[in-house]
Amino acid sequence: MPSVFPEDSVGLVSPQVLHFKEPLPLACGRHLADYELVYETYGTLNAERSNAVLICHALSGHHHAAGYHSVDDRKPGWWDSCIGPGKPIDTRKFFVVSLNNLGGCNGSTGPGSRNPATGRAYGADFPVLTVEDWVHSQARLADALGIRQWAAVIGGSLGGMQALQWSISYPERIRHCLVIASAPKLSAQNIAFNEVARQAILTDPEFHGGHFQEKGAIPRRGLMLARMVGHITYLSDDGMGEKFGRELKTDQLNYDFHSVEFQVESYLRYQGEEFSGRFDANTYLLMTKALDYFDPAAAHDGDLVQTLAPARADFCVISFSTDWRFSPARSREIVDALVEAKKNVCYLEIESAHGHDAFLIPSPRYIQGFSRYMNRIAV
Amino acid sequence: MPSVFPEDSVGLVSPQVLHFKEPLPLACGRHLADYELVYETYGTLNAERSNAVLICHALSGHHHAAGYHSVDDRKPGWWDSCIGPGKPIDTRKFFVVSLNNLGGCNGSTGPGSRNPATGRAYGADFPVLTVEDWVHSQARLADALGIRQWAAVIGGSLGGMQALQWSISYPERIRHCLVIASAPKLSAQNIAFNEVARQAILTDPEFHGGHFQEKGAIPRRGLMLARMVGHITYLSDDGMGEKFGRELKTDQLNYDFHSVEFQVESYLRYQGEEFSGRFDANTYLLMTKALDYFDPAAAHDGDLVQTLAPARADFCVISFSTDWRFSPARSREIVDALVEAKKNVCYLEIESAHGHDAFLIPSPRYIQGFSRYMNRIAV
């Protein structure tokens, strides 16, 4: 418990909620008649409203990106390493907006929310969303906050896909686009891992076809397995080896199926169980589907150069050497297309042992490169 | 249905069974009082009994490695690409023995067999086995067949670990050791994937603590998920991309959680479902544990050179460029230790897009290198 928050922290923050009554049409053909978005802001919007930065979150993220909700919080927001005074996203310069995406389970309207049509939780009836849908909902949030143009839209992983989509969907409303540890679309292997996670949830008897909430049930096993698989893909083989090796949990082997023999098993089980107690299974399905569906070039016969042609933003693309979920090669696809499309692009490939998770970890070269790019942005 | 078998096939083959009454002590401290091993042989044992080759199978393998069980068989044995007249393991020269390992579910004594102590299926009461236990049981099979020394012991993946263990446990009984697409021990990531597979099975309500057979149940969901995860690790990212890309199953997206959108999802679900109908869940757990536990150097403080010092065999180590389950780097660990231990070792690193599965696929350079090594063996 920090009695005084660290100097480079945004300190105590509170989520806010905005209610939207204009129906939001969705890629699936359905629409959300009305919805709420929960968000946080850090820093101060300047008089010209030219210093606003949007943070887009990844699969299991939410609006609480930086600072503390109470003096008792043991941990700050999920990207506190990069947001705050003196950090890459410097809150002395920028006004930072961070929301929980639609379909989430942290306050924004999602499968766990009350369906006005039935009076019960949406559950499986919540529409499937796409990255484009999120970007449209984020544009409405910008409207509501009086932000006509973002100084930057920034995201890692699935968040990077939203940043990229912003540059395509709203070229006039984004000056800088930062795409970190991301990809222009999923590979077959990426989709395959998502499919395993979905099958784990869908086949859990406690899932009840997505209406578990009405039944007072939670598909914990499915969520646990989904998270365990996910975690393997977030870490690098070497990173996992360095962290856990083949360290035994106890001094000797147990020779049974139930005991935890190796530290890595203990870690994965803990991560899985902890996650299954706090995350919504329908939201997890929805997030993996948004990942699978993301393929902005599909509308241009797979031509990413043509897809990015309308963009007017400057770009910063960052990848990490041992990220095998979205490897540097995937970031280079984006960079190559941007160069070909004659956009301004800065590319940082960071050496890191931390795999995909590296985008959350403040390694020196990452923080330095990220900071320098952000410092250059005129507001 | 081949009305006549291909010329390079061993043709029609039949499994045989041997019953062993001498108790087999196991690494876990328990023993098997008596047990059966099912095996097949191809080719003819020469008068000197010097041309016998042992094939060790991997996680889901069995004794039926080559040829056909009937003229109606649509597929030959699992390693038919490498075993037969004119193939790397040439049955005109070698007498090939291929068994189903103890703990298996294809005829050898395993969790599905009758436990003499209870009269019911062993289920969860079947002892956990190690690679060393298998090698000891294989040595007894060799005794029963009158084979004092193998011309070669050969295996891919978990099979390669058995071959390596043979060279350590019975240095006088193996002249050539072929370790293909294998590793000297699992990495933390390898163990992590196994743990996900195990948790999928263990938490399936139909598993019934391993006694599903008595309950007339089958933990199909757990087995399906385990196999899906496994399959992702058998293929390379690129190979999966080439095979499936982001090809849609139907012309348009369905925007729901249940439909199969991408071909890769369809493939994985099919593989998972097919497997869950034919494999035993307890055997799957047992195989993954044998993999996790394999670490021959542990007895020598992790020193693989010292571990391999007693070996008298010549070695052939083969790896495949895109195998990320047991990457070429893992094979090089074995090769480096063998060189350091002053053993004769030949190392082939094969370019292949097929990932770990490459050891089952007859690519030209693999077949050529494998054949040349086998041709050199004096019998």
PDB file of C-alpha atoms in Angstrom, chain A residues 34-177:
ATOM      1  CA  ASP A  34     -28.036   2.589 -26.398  1.00  0.00           C
ATOM      2  CA  TYR A  35     -24.927   1.878 -24.399  1.00  0.00           C
ATOM      3  CA  GLU A  36     -22.533   3.142 -21.796  1.00  0.00           C
ATOM      4  CA  LEU A  37     -18.780   3.573 -21.960  1.00  0.00           C
ATOM      5  CA  VAL A  38     -16.666   3.746 -18.840  1.00  0.00           C
ATOM      6  CA  TYR A  39     -13.389   5.655 -19.135  1.00  0.00           C
ATOM      7  CA  GLU A  40     -10.677   7.411 -17.222  1.00  0.00           C
ATOM      8  CA  THR A  41      -8.686  10.521 -18.057  1.00  0.00           C
ATOM      9  CA  TYR A  42      -5.227  11.553 -16.933  1.00  0.00           C
ATOM     10  CA  GLY A  43      -3.694  15.013 -17.418  1.00  0.00           C
ATOM     11  CA  THR A  44      -5.486  18.142 -18.614  1.00  0.00           C
ATOM     12  CA  LEU A  45      -7.093  18.912 -21.953  1.00  0.00           C
ATOM     13  CA  ASN A  46      -5.499  22.109 -23.265  1.00  0.00           C
ATOM     14  CA  ALA A  47      -7.497  25.093 -24.502  1.00  0.00           C
ATOM     15  CA  GLU A  48      -6.926  24.128 -28.163  1.00  0.00           C
ATOM     16  CA  ARG A  49      -8.059  20.566 -27.379  1.00  0.00           C
ATOM     17  CA  SER A  50      -5.023  19.444 -29.325  1.00  0.00           C
ATOM     18  CA  ASN A  51      -3.245  17.309 -26.726  1.00  0.00           C
ATOM     19  CA  ALA A  52      -5.672  14.389 -26.343  1.00  0.00           C
ATOM     20  CA  VAL A  53      -4.356  10.833 -26.592  1.00  0.00           C
ATOM     21  CA  LEU A  54      -6.536   7.738 -26.807  1.00  0.00           C
ATOM     22  CA  ILE A  55      -5.358   4.468 -25.226  1.00  0.00           C
ATOM     23  CA  CYS A  56      -6.874   1.308 -26.745  1.00  0.00           C
ATOM     24  CA  HIS A  57      -6.753  -1.845 -24.675  1.00  0.00           C
ATOM     25  CA  ALA A  58      -5.999  -5.440 -25.568  1.00  0.00           C
ATOM     26  CA  LEU A  59      -7.897  -8.691 -24.974  1.00  0.00           C
ATOM     27  CA  SER A  60      -8.237  -8.611 -21.202  1.00  0.00           C
ATOM     28  CA  GLY A  61      -7.609  -4.893 -20.654  1.00  0.00           C
ATOM     29  CA  HIS A  62      -9.916  -2.114 -19.489  1.00  0.00           C
ATOM     30  CA  HIS A  63     -10.156   1.612 -18.822  1.00  0.00           C
ATOM     31  CA  HIS A  64      -7.955   1.619 -15.719  1.00  0.00           C
ATOM     32  CA  ALA A  65      -4.612   2.116 -17.484  1.00  0.00           C
ATOM     33  CA  ALA A  66      -2.766   4.293 -14.964  1.00  0.00           C
ATOM     34  CA  GLY A  67      -2.825   5.511 -11.385  1.00  0.00           C
ATOM     35  CA  TYR A  68      -4.696   4.157  -8.384  1.00  0.00           C
ATOM     36  CA  HIS A  69      -8.374   3.879  -7.505  1.00  0.00           C
ATOM     37  CA  SER A  70      -7.674   4.117  -3.795  1.00  0.00           C
ATOM     38  CA  VAL A  71      -4.755   4.491  -1.433  1.00  0.00           C
ATOM     39  CA  ASP A  72      -5.223   0.810  -0.624  1.00  0.00           C
ATOM     40  CA  ASP A  73      -4.593  -0.354  -4.212  1.00  0.00           C
ATOM     41  CA  ARG A  74      -1.641  -2.667  -4.321  1.00  0.00           C
ATOM     42  CA  LYS A  75      -1.231  -2.279  -8.077  1.00  0.00           C
ATOM     43  CA  PRO A  76      -1.691   0.698 -10.388  1.00  0.00           C
ATOM     44  CA  GLY A  77      -3.456   0.544 -13.797  1.00  0.00           C
ATOM     45  CA  TRP A  78      -2.301  -1.949 -16.412  1.00  0.00           C
ATOM     46  CA  TRP A  79      -0.084   0.475 -18.405  1.00  0.00           C
ATOM     47  CA  ASP A  80       1.162   2.599 -15.530  1.00  0.00           C
ATOM     48  CA  SER A  81       4.717   1.888 -16.720  1.00  0.00           C
ATOM     49  CA  CYS A  82       4.051   4.060 -19.787  1.00  0.00           C
ATOM     50  CA  ILE A  83       1.528   6.686 -18.618  1.00  0.00           C
ATOM     51  CA  GLY A  84       2.346   9.434 -16.106  1.00  0.00           C
ATOM     52  CA  PRO A  85       4.530  12.489 -15.522  1.00  0.00           C
ATOM     53  CA  GLY A  86       7.904  11.875 -17.203  1.00  0.00           C
ATOM     54  CA  LYS A  87       6.775   8.589 -18.763  1.00  0.00           C
ATOM     55  CA  PRO A  88       6.436   7.990 -22.520  1.00  0.00           C
ATOM     56  CA  ILE A  89       2.815   9.144 -22.483  1.00  0.00           C
ATOM     57  CA  ASP A  90       3.625  12.163 -20.363  1.00  0.00           C
ATOM     58  CA  THR A  91       0.566  13.462 -18.548  1.00  0.00           C
ATOM     59  CA  ARG A  92       2.190  16.870 -18.079  1.00  0.00           C
ATOM     60  CA  LYS A  93       1.881  17.249 -21.851  1.00  0.00           C
ATOM     61  CA  PHE A  94      -0.994  15.019 -22.880  1.00  0.00           C
ATOM     62  CA  PHE A  95      -4.612  14.585 -21.896  1.00  0.00           C
ATOM     63  CA  VAL A  96      -5.018  10.828 -21.846  1.00  0.00           C
ATOM     64  CA  VAL A  97      -8.340   9.040 -22.401  1.00  0.00           C
ATOM     65  CA  SER A  98      -8.594   5.340 -21.665  1.00  0.00           C
ATOM     66  CA  LEU A  99     -11.864   3.452 -22.020  1.00  0.00           C
ATOM     67  CA  ASN A 100     -13.244  -0.015 -21.501  1.00  0.00           C
ATOM     68  CA  ASN A 101     -14.367  -1.183 -24.914  1.00  0.00           C
ATOM     69  CA  LEU A 102     -17.938  -2.099 -25.714  1.00  0.00           C
ATOM     70  CA  GLY A 103     -18.502  -5.763 -24.995  1.00  0.00           C
ATOM     71  CA  GLY A 104     -16.115  -5.553 -22.061  1.00  0.00           C
ATOM     72  CA  CYS A 105     -16.746  -6.706 -18.532  1.00  0.00           C
ATOM     73  CA  ASN A 106     -15.365  -3.758 -16.601  1.00  0.00           C
ATOM     74  CA  GLY A 107     -18.180  -1.251 -16.752  1.00  0.00           C
ATOM     75  CA  SER A 108     -18.936  -0.556 -20.410  1.00  0.00           C
ATOM     76  CA  THR A 109     -22.020  -2.156 -21.913  1.00  0.00           C
ATOM     77  CA  GLY A 110     -21.299  -5.799 -22.579  1.00  0.00           C
ATOM     78  CA  PRO A 111     -22.698  -9.324 -22.365  1.00  0.00           C
ATOM     79  CA  GLY A 112     -23.092  -8.978 -18.603  1.00  0.00           C
ATOM     80  CA  SER A 113     -25.202  -5.822 -18.929  1.00  0.00           C
ATOM     81  CA  ARG A 114     -28.972  -5.706 -18.828  1.00  0.00           C
ATOM     82  CA  ASN A 115     -30.548  -6.264 -22.238  1.00  0.00           C
ATOM     83  CA  PRO A 116     -33.320  -3.644 -22.477  1.00  0.00           C
ATOM     84  CA  ALA A 117     -35.282  -6.010 -24.745  1.00  0.00           C
ATOM     85  CA  THR A 118     -35.535  -8.745 -22.112  1.00  0.00           C
ATOM     86  CA  GLY A 119     -34.704  -7.110 -18.800  1.00  0.00           C
ATOM     87  CA  ARG A 120     -32.104  -9.838 -18.237  1.00  0.00           C
ATOM     88  CA  ALA A 121     -28.387  -9.969 -18.955  1.00  0.00           C
ATOM     89  CA  TYR A 122     -27.522 -10.027 -22.659  1.00  0.00           C
ATOM     90  CA  GLY A 123     -25.354 -13.121 -22.266  1.00  0.00           C
ATOM     91  CA  ALA A 124     -25.046 -14.851 -25.619  1.00  0.00           C
ATOM     92  CA  ASP A 125     -27.452 -12.338 -27.184  1.00  0.00           C
ATOM     93  CA  PHE A 126     -24.888  -9.558 -27.065  1.00  0.00           C
ATOM     94  CA  PRO A 127     -23.803  -8.766 -30.624  1.00  0.00           C
ATOM     95  CA  VAL A 128     -20.384  -9.828 -31.877  1.00  0.00           C
ATOM     96  CA  LEU A 129     -18.209  -6.731 -32.260  1.00  0.00           C
ATOM     97  CA  THR A 130     -15.320  -5.858 -34.532  1.00  0.00           C
ATOM     98  CA  VAL A 131     -12.337  -3.540 -34.224  1.00  0.00           C
ATOM     99  CA  GLU A 132     -14.139  -1.149 -36.580  1.00  0.00           C
ATOM    100  CA  ASP A 133     -17.180  -1.120 -34.292  1.00  0.00           C
ATOM    101  CA  TRP A 134     -14.940  -0.194 -31.378  1.00  0.00           C
ATOM    102  CA  VAL A 135     -13.306   2.600 -33.328  1.00  0.00           C
ATOM    103  CA  HIS A 136     -16.736   4.023 -34.202  1.00  0.00           C
ATOM    104  CA  SER A 137     -17.776   3.886 -30.548  1.00  0.00           C
ATOM    105  CA  GLN A 138     -14.490   5.551 -29.572  1.00  0.00           C
ATOM    106  CA  ALA A 139     -15.163   8.320 -32.112  1.00  0.00           C
ATOM    107  CA  ARG A 140     -18.455   8.987 -30.347  1.00  0.00           C
ATOM    108  CA  LEU A 141     -16.650   9.123 -27.037  1.00  0.00           C
ATOM    109  CA  ALA A 142     -14.269  11.680 -28.612  1.00  0.00           C
ATOM    110  CA  ASP A 143     -17.285  13.701 -29.801  1.00  0.00           C
ATOM    111  CA  ALA A 144     -18.779  13.653 -26.322  1.00  0.00           C
ATOM    112  CA  LEU A 145     -15.488  14.838 -24.823  1.00  0.00           C
ATOM    113  CA  GLY A 146     -15.157  17.601 -27.420  1.00  0.00           C
ATOM    114  CA  ILE A 147     -12.066  16.063 -28.990  1.00  0.00           C
ATOM    115  CA  ARG A 148     -12.157  16.574 -32.739  1.00  0.00           C
ATOM    116  CA  GLN A 149      -8.726  15.155 -33.385  1.00  0.00           C
ATOM    117  CA  TRP A 150      -6.466  12.913 -31.313  1.00  0.00           C
ATOM    118  CA  ALA A 151      -2.838  13.955 -31.003  1.00  0.00           C
ATOM    119  CA  ALA A 152      -2.262  10.205 -30.928  1.00  0.00           C
ATOM    120  CA  VAL A 153      -4.111   6.920 -30.750  1.00  0.00           C
ATOM    121  CA  ILE A 154      -1.977   4.278 -29.055  1.00  0.00           C
ATOM    122  CA  GLY A 155      -2.401   0.596 -28.432  1.00  0.00           C
ATOM    123  CA  GLY A 156      -0.567  -2.673 -27.940  1.00  0.00           C
ATOM    124  CA  SER A 157      -1.655  -6.019 -29.420  1.00  0.00           C
ATOM    125  CA  LEU A 158      -5.426  -5.854 -30.104  1.00  0.00           C
ATOM    126  CA  GLY A 159      -5.115  -2.212 -29.008  1.00  0.00           C
ATOM    127  CA  GLY A 160      -2.644  -1.614 -31.838  1.00  0.00           C
ATOM    128  CA  MET A 161      -5.215  -2.934 -34.292  1.00  0.00           C
ATOM    129  CA  GLN A 162      -7.668  -0.302 -33.052  1.00  0.00           C
ATOM    130  CA  ALA A 163      -5.017   2.421 -33.481  1.00  0.00           C
ATOM    131  CA  LEU A 164      -4.355   1.211 -37.039  1.00  0.00           C
ATOM    132  CA  GLN A 165      -8.082   1.122 -37.798  1.00  0.00           C
ATOM    133  CA  TRP A 166      -8.411   4.712 -36.522  1.00  0.00           C
ATOM    134  CA  SER A 167      -5.890   5.849 -39.139  1.00  0.00           C
ATOM    135  CA  ILE A 168      -8.011   4.234 -41.845  1.00  0.00           C
ATOM    136  CA  SER A 169     -11.554   4.959 -40.614  1.00  0.00           C
ATOM    137  CA  TYR A 170     -10.974   8.519 -39.377  1.00  0.00           C
ATOM    138  CA  PRO A 171      -7.867   9.842 -41.168  1.00  0.00           C
ATOM    139  CA  GLU A 172      -8.718  13.464 -40.257  1.00  0.00           C
ATOM    140  CA  ARG A 173      -9.111  12.729 -36.587  1.00  0.00           C
ATOM    141  CA  ILE A 174      -5.708  11.203 -35.737  1.00  0.00           C
ATOM    142  CA  ARG A 175      -2.294  12.898 -36.082  1.00  0.00           C
ATOM    143  CA  HIS A 176      -0.137  10.061 -34.748  1.00  0.00           C
ATOM    144  CA  CYS A 177      -0.812   6.349 -34.729  1.00  0.00           C
TER     145      CYS A 177
END
